[in-house]
């Protein structure tokens, strides 16, 4: 695996961005994967009800972007501390329509395995249904989805090989005697002011400065570069069954707080309707705890209107070690919540505009009619 990754990240450093680059990268990876043999035969037998090691998720990403090449492309985002390539999947239906963006990342915390499982589930559901299901096909007329299935890849691998309950990244401090930053305390928003620790030994170590970690930097730079077009930023965690709004660094509220809560509560209701699971909705500072440097707060403060953290199942019974039998129901119900948020965003940005246009056209025609009939 090392030589393959080595080649990939060198390519990444030399020729960043661009469709041709991504395609050839996928081809290169596929060739190597085919030679070395794969742990599962094809996309058709990939199980979305299970947790997968990173190796399989890498393969899944390239296979799904090959099979659905008309709508999915795989893109290089950056390198992790241990020099592994980070890729996101872009789901986009070709059109001349200017598109807005929905961002979703999973697995910023290594041990929250249900999160990467959800990102994969989400991609699968969109691809399975976008041609026939009008609810989903209409999103794709106006929106692109950018999905980062595993943000903290080094940490995720470490939870598979060494310590199932590892949370942080794997960067090294104090001359190699201390490891890992909490990447969700490392964003450039009220950095390390509250609910974060300056001590590397701690679970919530905020890093050596805002955006000191390569994973955080990769996500921040990319999201920043697209922020005008991103309508919604979703970051998926476990556990606790919560839909969290900004902020964690203060109990003050963003300008659209009421709307965020209303849309979030509707999403929680849709979620509950699926399997009866209760999720609570509120700002992180109000219903969970204070946190500074989180991606959700940062995303809201750079101007992305809808920004939420999902804390998926469960409520503490199994915690991070959520049994695989719960993967499917957890993903199914969370899918309903995300779709509900998308419906609200769709209605706000597109239906109201169309309605506006229809109304003004109708008014104009009526006025014309009135005017001509008066002559
Ligand atoms: C770091 O570790 C190396 C090797 O153990 C040692 O030689 C060096 O003095 C250490 N540096 C500091 C600043 O502790
Ligand atoms: C963090 O954001 C502030 C503005 O709020 C900016 O001045 C500073 O350069 C940023 N730092 C980093 C490391 O991006
Ligand atoms: C989870 O626990 C909280 C606090 O005890 C409770 O309010 C909520 O209803 C619980 N949810 C479920 C699904 O049991
Ligand atoms: C999100 C969504 O609508 N998913 C549907 C995709 O299609 C399958 C098969 O028809 C349904 O079972 C899902 O509910
Ligand atoms: Zn988390």
XYZ file of C-alpha atoms and ligand atoms in Angstrom:
432
model
C 0.000 0.000 0.000
C 2.795 2.436 0.817
C 4.285 2.693 -2.704
C 0.820 3.253 -4.184
C 0.039 6.008 -1.719
C 3.469 7.466 -2.250
C 2.857 7.771 -5.964
C -0.599 9.182 -5.422
C 0.402 11.939 -3.113
C 3.360 12.905 -5.202
C 1.003 13.227 -8.138
C -1.283 15.217 -5.914
C 1.433 17.630 -4.934
C 2.637 18.127 -8.485
C -0.632 18.478 -10.357
C -3.360 19.639 -7.995
C -6.993 19.866 -9.124
C -8.460 19.315 -12.572
C -10.689 16.634 -13.979
C -8.074 14.937 -16.165
C -5.817 14.602 -13.192
C -8.549 13.014 -11.082
C -9.510 10.586 -13.809
C -5.973 9.390 -14.442
C -5.481 9.106 -10.730
C -8.514 6.851 -10.452
C -7.235 4.771 -13.355
C -3.821 4.464 -11.837
C -5.290 3.410 -8.527
C -7.552 0.880 -10.214
C -4.652 -0.713 -12.063
C -2.715 -1.131 -8.870
C -5.767 -2.389 -6.989
C -6.569 -4.890 -9.740
C -3.030 -6.222 -9.598
C -3.036 -6.611 -5.850
C -6.536 -8.109 -5.721
C -9.452 -6.676 -3.790
C -11.157 -7.875 -0.601
C -14.578 -7.561 -2.254
C -15.548 -8.335 -5.814
C -17.707 -5.490 -6.996
C -19.841 -2.603 -5.988
C -22.908 -4.868 -6.165
C -21.666 -6.892 -3.192
C -20.390 -3.966 -1.125
C -22.226 -3.992 2.170
C -23.571 -0.671 3.396
C -24.687 -2.311 6.635
C -21.130 -2.819 7.825
C -18.096 -0.850 8.884
C -15.252 -0.866 6.386
C -11.522 -0.401 6.858
C -9.991 2.571 5.040
C -8.515 0.391 2.332
C -12.000 -0.722 1.307
C -13.387 2.799 1.496
C -10.632 3.988 -0.875
C -11.606 1.224 -3.301
C -15.272 1.968 -2.878
C -14.638 5.605 -3.785
C -12.849 4.783 -7.005
C -15.297 2.060 -8.010
C -18.368 4.164 -7.379
C -16.917 7.057 -9.373
C -16.154 4.699 -12.244
C -19.521 3.001 -12.237
C -21.432 6.274 -12.011
C -18.980 8.335 -14.030
C -21.837 10.399 -15.475
C -22.546 11.976 -12.072
C -19.732 11.133 -9.641
C -16.136 12.255 -9.740
C -13.423 11.696 -7.194
C -11.214 14.645 -6.315
C -8.039 15.125 -4.380
C -8.459 17.406 -1.381
C -5.117 17.202 0.384
C -2.813 14.963 2.361
C -3.135 13.783 5.923
C -0.331 14.111 8.443
C 0.834 10.609 7.542
C 0.709 11.583 3.858
C -2.386 9.689 2.846
C -4.520 11.264 0.120
C -7.876 12.719 1.122
C -10.541 12.506 -1.574
C -14.034 13.858 -1.755
C -16.766 12.681 -4.094
C -18.584 15.258 -6.150
C -22.080 14.271 -7.229
C -23.112 16.581 -9.999
C -25.409 16.255 -12.957
C -23.902 17.941 -15.992
C -25.850 21.057 -16.923
C -25.333 24.704 -17.735
C -27.375 25.634 -14.688
C -25.307 27.450 -12.080
C -25.278 25.121 -9.067
C -25.180 25.578 -5.348
C -23.325 23.162 -3.098
C -24.136 20.887 -0.172
C -21.044 19.868 1.785
C -20.941 16.743 3.944
C -17.980 15.357 5.848
C -17.810 12.282 8.021
C -15.253 10.791 10.351
C -13.450 13.876 11.660
C -13.320 11.894 14.905
C -11.685 8.527 14.319
C -13.731 6.284 16.594
C -17.143 7.448 15.370
C -17.393 4.656 12.803
C -21.055 5.139 12.062
C -20.207 8.521 10.506
C -18.184 7.252 7.502
C -20.809 4.518 7.145
C -23.416 7.259 6.807
C -21.484 9.215 4.174
C -21.292 6.045 2.090
C -24.964 5.335 2.665
C -25.853 8.868 1.611
C -23.903 8.594 -1.656
C -25.451 5.212 -2.378
C -28.999 6.490 -1.806
C -28.520 9.529 -4.025
C -27.061 7.423 -6.834
C -29.700 4.725 -6.513
C -32.559 7.179 -6.737
C -31.581 10.281 -8.641
C -32.953 9.156 -11.997
C -36.365 7.886 -10.830
C -37.106 9.694 -7.612
C -38.346 13.229 -8.376
C -37.505 14.473 -4.896
C -33.846 13.643 -5.423
C -33.605 14.437 -9.129
C -34.829 17.959 -8.547
C -32.065 18.580 -5.990
C -29.498 17.593 -8.589
C -30.849 20.116 -11.065
C -29.750 22.893 -8.751
C -27.300 21.381 -6.296
C -24.031 19.484 -6.267
C -23.108 17.271 -3.341
C -19.539 17.261 -2.077
C -18.997 14.316 0.246
C -15.817 13.639 2.204
C -16.372 10.101 3.552
C -13.452 10.040 5.999
C -11.859 13.299 7.081
C -9.481 11.936 9.725
C -8.037 9.041 7.740
C -4.913 8.506 9.872
C -6.992 8.335 13.027
C -9.571 6.061 11.416
C -6.885 3.583 10.381
C -5.441 3.736 13.887
C -8.836 2.744 15.337
C -8.776 -0.355 13.093
C -5.193 -1.364 13.872
C -4.405 -0.228 17.378
C -6.924 1.603 19.520
C -10.646 1.384 18.742
C -11.406 4.427 20.884
C -8.864 6.822 19.347
C -10.476 10.187 18.551
C -7.834 12.605 17.283
C -5.570 12.815 14.256
C -2.085 11.210 14.409
C 0.218 14.229 14.240
C 3.203 14.044 16.526
C 4.216 16.494 19.271
C 6.811 16.914 21.980
C 9.485 15.086 20.074
C 7.297 12.109 19.275
C 6.042 11.547 22.797
C 2.492 12.754 22.233
C 0.059 12.214 19.379
C -2.978 13.731 17.804
C -4.971 16.939 17.533
C -8.703 17.128 17.872
C -9.398 18.286 14.318
C -12.795 19.579 15.386
C -11.075 22.044 17.722
C -8.543 23.172 15.139
C -10.674 25.361 12.840
C -10.091 29.080 12.782
C -12.985 30.208 14.914
C -12.439 31.445 18.445
C -9.586 28.946 18.440
C -8.845 27.171 21.732
C -10.858 29.665 23.781
C -13.298 27.254 25.424
C -14.037 23.521 25.461
C -10.617 22.702 24.030
C -7.220 22.029 25.522
C -3.750 23.387 24.723
C -2.259 20.180 26.136
C -1.439 17.432 23.662
C -2.219 14.736 26.194
C -5.885 15.734 26.154
C -8.694 14.402 23.968
C -9.634 17.908 22.870
C -6.122 19.177 22.097
C -6.676 22.138 19.764
C -3.358 21.859 17.904
C -0.470 24.315 17.936
C -2.415 27.108 16.248
C -5.598 27.662 14.253
C -5.548 25.358 11.208
C -2.197 23.886 12.261
C -3.220 20.420 11.022
C -3.006 19.387 7.362
C -6.484 17.775 7.395
C -8.067 20.944 8.772
C -6.134 23.027 6.287
C -7.286 20.894 3.355
C -10.953 21.204 4.327
C -10.743 24.899 5.289
C -9.032 26.008 2.087
C -11.411 24.089 -0.105
C -14.590 25.159 1.673
C -13.351 28.741 1.852
C -12.732 28.733 -1.906
C -16.335 27.618 -2.556
C -18.087 29.417 0.272
C -20.152 31.732 -1.955
C -21.890 28.672 -3.393
C -22.176 26.412 -0.342
C -25.660 26.615 1.108
C -25.305 23.859 3.654
C -22.438 22.391 5.668
C -23.145 19.066 7.369
C -20.576 17.399 9.586
C -21.428 13.929 10.816
C -20.419 12.535 14.221
C -21.580 10.120 16.873
C -22.915 9.658 19.442
C -25.755 11.364 21.357
C -28.679 11.669 18.905
C -28.447 15.390 18.399
C -28.750 17.894 15.593
C -26.531 20.767 16.659
C -26.621 24.323 15.375
C -23.960 27.021 15.816
C -22.446 28.007 18.122
C -20.317 26.027 20.524
C -17.924 28.854 21.370
C -20.610 31.186 22.678
C -24.223 31.065 23.773
C -24.845 34.009 21.420
C -26.818 33.002 18.372
C -26.205 33.429 14.640
C -28.524 35.783 12.754
C -30.615 32.912 11.328
C -30.845 30.970 14.587
C -34.633 30.638 14.544
C -34.596 29.282 11.016
C -31.766 26.840 11.808
C -33.715 25.504 14.774
C -36.953 25.259 12.808
C -35.315 23.400 9.909
C -33.411 21.206 12.380
C -36.530 20.376 14.362
C -38.381 19.428 11.215
C -35.471 17.172 10.312
C -35.593 15.550 13.766
C -39.318 14.926 13.292
C -38.720 13.304 9.894
C -35.984 11.200 11.484
C -38.243 10.069 14.294
C -40.995 9.104 11.867
C -38.723 6.433 10.369
C -37.877 4.262 13.395
C -39.083 6.247 16.394
C -35.659 7.492 17.465
C -35.500 10.750 19.402
C -32.982 13.381 18.426
C -32.734 16.709 20.196
C -32.087 19.983 18.383
C -30.250 23.029 19.657
C -27.005 24.923 19.678
C -23.948 23.075 20.873
C -23.394 25.503 23.742
C -27.021 25.131 24.845
C -27.630 21.394 24.624
C -24.217 19.683 24.520
C -21.185 21.601 25.679
C -18.945 24.533 24.855
C -16.493 23.929 22.004
C -14.232 26.317 20.150
C -12.591 25.748 16.780
C -15.322 23.465 15.433
C -15.931 23.190 11.712
C -19.660 23.853 12.145
C -19.116 27.215 13.846
C -16.369 28.139 11.410
C -18.570 27.305 8.422
C -21.393 29.474 9.761
C -19.041 32.362 10.458
C -17.557 32.394 6.954
C -21.129 32.887 5.729
C -22.540 29.431 4.990
C -26.179 29.829 6.038
C -27.090 26.271 7.060
C -24.506 24.569 9.233
C -25.229 21.535 11.389
C -23.433 18.833 13.329
C -25.208 15.497 13.460
C -24.519 13.286 16.455
C -25.854 9.940 15.289
C -26.903 6.948 17.419
C -26.848 5.894 20.037
C -27.744 7.459 23.350
C -24.910 5.907 25.327
C -25.823 2.236 25.469
C -23.025 1.225 23.112
C -21.640 4.683 22.456
C -18.913 4.693 19.804
C -19.073 0.891 19.488
C -22.463 0.939 17.812
C -23.281 -2.647 16.742
C -23.411 -3.265 13.011
C -27.087 -4.286 13.178
C -27.789 -0.627 13.883
C -25.909 0.718 10.863
C -28.878 0.422 8.525
C -31.591 1.904 10.751
C -29.245 4.672 11.900
C -28.457 5.587 8.289
C -32.052 5.264 7.111
C -33.383 7.639 9.724
C -30.488 10.110 9.359
C -31.121 10.082 5.607
C -34.671 11.253 6.286
C -33.313 14.103 8.383
C -30.877 15.212 5.680
C -33.583 15.015 3.007
C -35.829 17.154 5.172
C -33.105 19.805 5.439
C -32.577 19.618 1.672
C -36.311 20.046 1.073
C -36.320 23.195 3.173
C -33.265 24.585 1.427
C -34.729 23.718 -1.950
C -38.003 25.412 -1.080
C -36.242 28.495 0.197
C -33.881 29.026 -2.726
C -35.812 27.684 -5.705
C -39.516 27.283 -5.081
C -39.942 30.774 -3.686
C -38.050 32.243 -6.667
C -40.196 30.327 -9.135
C -43.307 31.337 -7.220
C -42.059 34.914 -7.280
C -41.541 34.794 -11.027
C -44.925 33.218 -11.645
C -46.617 35.793 -9.472
C -44.928 38.773 -11.068
C -45.668 37.421 -14.568
C -49.308 36.941 -13.614
C -49.530 40.433 -12.176
C -47.891 41.907 -15.254
C -50.279 40.094 -17.600
C -53.275 41.191 -15.546
C -52.083 44.780 -15.646
C -51.602 44.561 -19.406
C -55.048 43.122 -19.782
C -56.507 45.844 -17.577
C -54.610 48.505 -19.492
C -55.706 47.269 -22.931
C -59.305 46.800 -21.819
C -59.361 50.407 -20.629
C -58.354 51.711 -24.037
C 14.235 14.432 20.844
O 14.545 13.043 20.825
C 15.846 12.753 20.347
C 16.000 11.258 20.246
O 15.396 10.598 21.323
C 16.876 13.392 21.281
O 18.200 13.145 20.816
C 16.648 14.890 21.346
O 17.503 15.498 22.269
C 15.193 15.208 21.733
N 14.932 16.618 21.628
C 14.277 17.304 22.541
C 14.083 18.766 22.239
O 13.834 16.789 23.556
C -7.984 33.217 11.126
O -8.989 34.161 10.838
C -8.592 35.510 10.992
C -9.763 36.388 10.684
O -10.844 36.054 11.501
C -7.428 35.821 10.061
O -6.973 37.133 10.298
C -6.307 34.831 10.296
O -5.303 35.035 9.324
C -6.818 33.411 10.196
N -5.752 32.487 10.542
C -5.497 31.404 9.828
C -4.372 30.565 10.299
O -6.129 31.097 8.834
C -31.677 9.919 24.986
O -31.427 10.459 26.265
C -31.994 11.732 26.499
C -31.580 12.183 27.855
O -31.770 11.157 28.807
C -33.496 11.652 26.341
O -34.032 12.941 26.473
C -33.827 11.097 24.987
O -35.214 10.936 24.839
C -33.141 9.763 24.789
N -33.436 9.271 23.464
C -33.794 8.009 23.239
C -34.045 7.646 21.812
O -33.881 7.188 24.107
C -33.740 8.445 -0.162
C -34.630 7.567 -0.956
O -35.619 8.018 -1.508
N -34.285 6.306 -1.019
C -34.994 5.296 -1.776
C -34.182 4.862 -2.975
O -34.768 3.798 -3.641
C -34.936 2.640 -2.841
C -35.439 1.538 -3.737
O -36.520 1.992 -4.491
C -35.871 2.953 -1.693
O -36.013 1.843 -0.856
C -35.275 4.114 -0.881
O -36.144 4.498 0.139
Zn -17.275 13.626 17.134
